[in-house]
Amino acid sequence: MLKKYLIISTTTDLVRIAPDKIVFISSDGNYCNLVQTDNETRMLTFQLGQVENMIREQLGTDGNLFIRIGRGLIINRNYIYYINIQSQKLILSDVSRFTHTVSASKEALKQLKDLIEKEAKE
């Protein structure tokens, strides 16, 4: 099976990245920051909704690896390590090379927690 890549292209540059190398993508106004497993951060000249569409169009079912949380975050579900609804904290980590702490609304984190618990039972 051919490995799928997410390709994000603008008039001046192109990013080609394997989905499992993306930890999360956060919104920054009209831009996004893509954070990679090697701790590099790449600024993208797209809004989060546009990146979400690219993931869906290019990756198909592999795009299910990503979950949109609230208005400003797309995360890689494989790196969900810790959720604290009360302190609105989400830690994304592979428990060896990187740990990223991001914040999200209590409602978004509650939905995420419920989703993971539901998947664990299936």
Short mmCIF file of C-alpha atoms in Angstrom, two decimals:
data_model
loop_
_atom_site.label_atom_id
_atom_site.label_comp_id
_atom_site.label_asym_id
_atom_site.label_seq_id
_atom_site.Cartn_x
_atom_site.Cartn_y
_atom_site.Cartn_z
CA MET A 1 0.00 0.00 0.00
CA LEU A 2 1.29 3.40 -0.97
CA LYS A 3 1.87 5.70 1.96
CA LYS A 4 -0.31 8.78 1.90
CA TYR A 5 1.06 12.26 2.48
CA LEU A 6 -0.65 15.52 3.20
CA ILE A 7 0.49 18.06 0.63
CA ILE A 8 -0.05 21.72 1.45
CA SER A 9 0.92 23.92 -1.44
CA THR A 10 0.93 27.69 -1.95
CA THR A 11 2.26 29.86 -4.78
CA THR A 12 5.71 29.91 -3.17
CA ASP A 13 6.14 26.70 -1.19
CA LEU A 14 5.01 23.15 -0.66
CA VAL A 15 4.88 20.98 2.46
CA ARG A 16 4.65 17.20 2.01
CA ILE A 17 4.23 15.44 5.33
CA ALA A 18 3.21 11.98 6.49
CA PRO A 19 0.06 12.22 8.65
CA ASP A 20 1.68 10.37 11.55
CA LYS A 21 4.36 13.10 11.74
CA ILE A 22 1.73 15.76 12.53
CA VAL A 23 1.02 16.22 16.24
CA PHE A 24 -1.47 19.07 15.92
CA ILE A 25 -2.45 22.08 13.84
CA SER A 26 -3.52 25.23 15.63
CA SER A 27 -5.30 28.27 14.30
CA ASP A 28 -3.51 31.61 14.35
CA GLY A 29 -5.82 34.18 12.80
CA ASN A 30 -5.75 33.66 9.03
CA TYR A 31 -2.83 31.26 9.41
CA CYS A 32 -2.18 27.89 11.03
CA ASN A 33 0.77 26.40 12.83
CA LEU A 34 1.52 22.77 12.08
CA VAL A 35 3.50 21.11 14.87
CA GLN A 36 5.50 18.03 13.90
CA THR A 37 6.77 15.06 15.91
CA ASP A 38 10.33 16.42 15.61
CA ASN A 39 9.13 19.57 17.45
CA GLU A 40 9.40 21.72 14.33
CA THR A 41 6.57 24.18 13.79
CA ARG A 42 5.61 25.23 10.29
CA MET A 43 3.39 28.22 9.59
CA LEU A 44 0.78 27.60 6.91
CA THR A 45 -0.92 30.40 4.99
CA PHE A 46 -4.32 28.74 5.32
CA GLN A 47 -7.14 28.94 7.80
CA LEU A 48 -7.87 25.87 9.92
CA GLY A 49 -11.06 25.04 8.00
CA GLN A 50 -9.10 24.99 4.73
CA VAL A 51 -6.51 22.63 6.21
CA GLU A 52 -9.31 20.44 7.56
CA ASN A 53 -10.72 20.20 4.01
CA MET A 54 -7.28 19.30 2.61
CA ILE A 55 -6.96 16.50 5.16
CA ARG A 56 -10.39 15.15 4.22
CA GLU A 57 -9.81 15.43 0.45
CA GLN A 58 -6.25 14.08 0.33
CA LEU A 59 -6.21 11.46 3.06
CA GLY A 60 -9.69 9.97 2.79
CA THR A 61 -10.27 7.51 5.64
CA ASP A 62 -6.67 8.05 6.84
CA GLY A 63 -7.86 11.54 7.72
CA ASN A 64 -9.82 9.98 10.60
CA LEU A 65 -6.51 10.12 12.43
CA PHE A 66 -7.30 13.80 13.02
CA ILE A 67 -9.97 15.31 15.22
CA ARG A 68 -11.05 18.93 15.15
CA ILE A 69 -11.40 20.29 18.68
CA GLY A 70 -13.30 23.51 19.06
CA ARG A 71 -12.56 26.37 16.71
CA GLY A 72 -8.81 26.47 16.88
CA LEU A 73 -7.32 23.00 16.94
CA ILE A 74 -6.92 19.83 14.89
CA ILE A 75 -5.14 17.05 16.75
CA ASN A 76 -3.69 13.68 15.86
CA ARG A 77 -5.69 11.20 17.94
CA ASN A 78 -2.68 8.88 18.27
CA TYR A 79 -0.90 11.41 20.48
CA ILE A 80 -3.68 12.11 22.97
CA TYR A 81 -1.98 11.44 26.29
CA TYR A 82 -3.80 13.42 28.97
CA ILE A 83 -7.07 15.34 29.18
CA ASN A 84 -8.06 17.55 32.10
CA ILE A 85 -11.45 19.12 31.52
CA GLN A 86 -11.36 21.33 34.63
CA SER A 87 -8.04 23.01 33.78
CA GLN A 88 -8.87 22.95 30.03
CA LYS A 89 -5.61 21.13 29.36
CA LEU A 90 -4.78 18.57 26.71
CA ILE A 91 -1.36 16.95 26.53
CA LEU A 92 -0.28 15.45 23.23
CA SER A 93 2.72 13.17 23.54
CA ASP A 94 4.41 10.04 22.20
CA VAL A 95 5.83 9.62 25.73
CA SER A 96 9.42 9.61 24.50
CA ARG A 97 10.44 12.43 22.16
CA PHE A 98 7.84 15.15 22.55
CA THR A 99 5.13 16.53 24.79
CA HIS A 100 2.91 19.46 23.81
CA THR A 101 0.35 21.03 26.10
CA VAL A 102 -2.53 22.81 24.41
CA SER A 103 -5.70 24.30 25.78
CA ALA A 104 -9.24 23.84 24.57
CA SER A 105 -12.70 24.63 25.86
CA LYS A 106 -14.15 22.45 28.60
CA GLU A 107 -16.96 21.39 26.26
CA ALA A 108 -14.52 20.39 23.49
CA LEU A 109 -12.39 18.39 25.94
CA LYS A 110 -15.44 16.69 27.43
CA GLN A 111 -16.54 15.62 23.94
CA LEU A 112 -13.03 14.35 23.21
CA LYS A 113 -12.88 12.41 26.49
CA ASP A 114 -16.30 10.86 25.80
CA LEU A 115 -15.21 9.90 22.27
CA ILE A 116 -12.06 8.16 23.51
CA GLU A 117 -13.95 6.32 26.25
CA LYS A 118 -16.52 5.19 23.68
CA GLU A 119 -13.80 3.97 21.28
CA ALA A 120 -12.08 2.10 24.12
CA LYS A 121 -15.28 0.12 24.74
CA GLU A 122 -15.71 -0.85 21.08
#
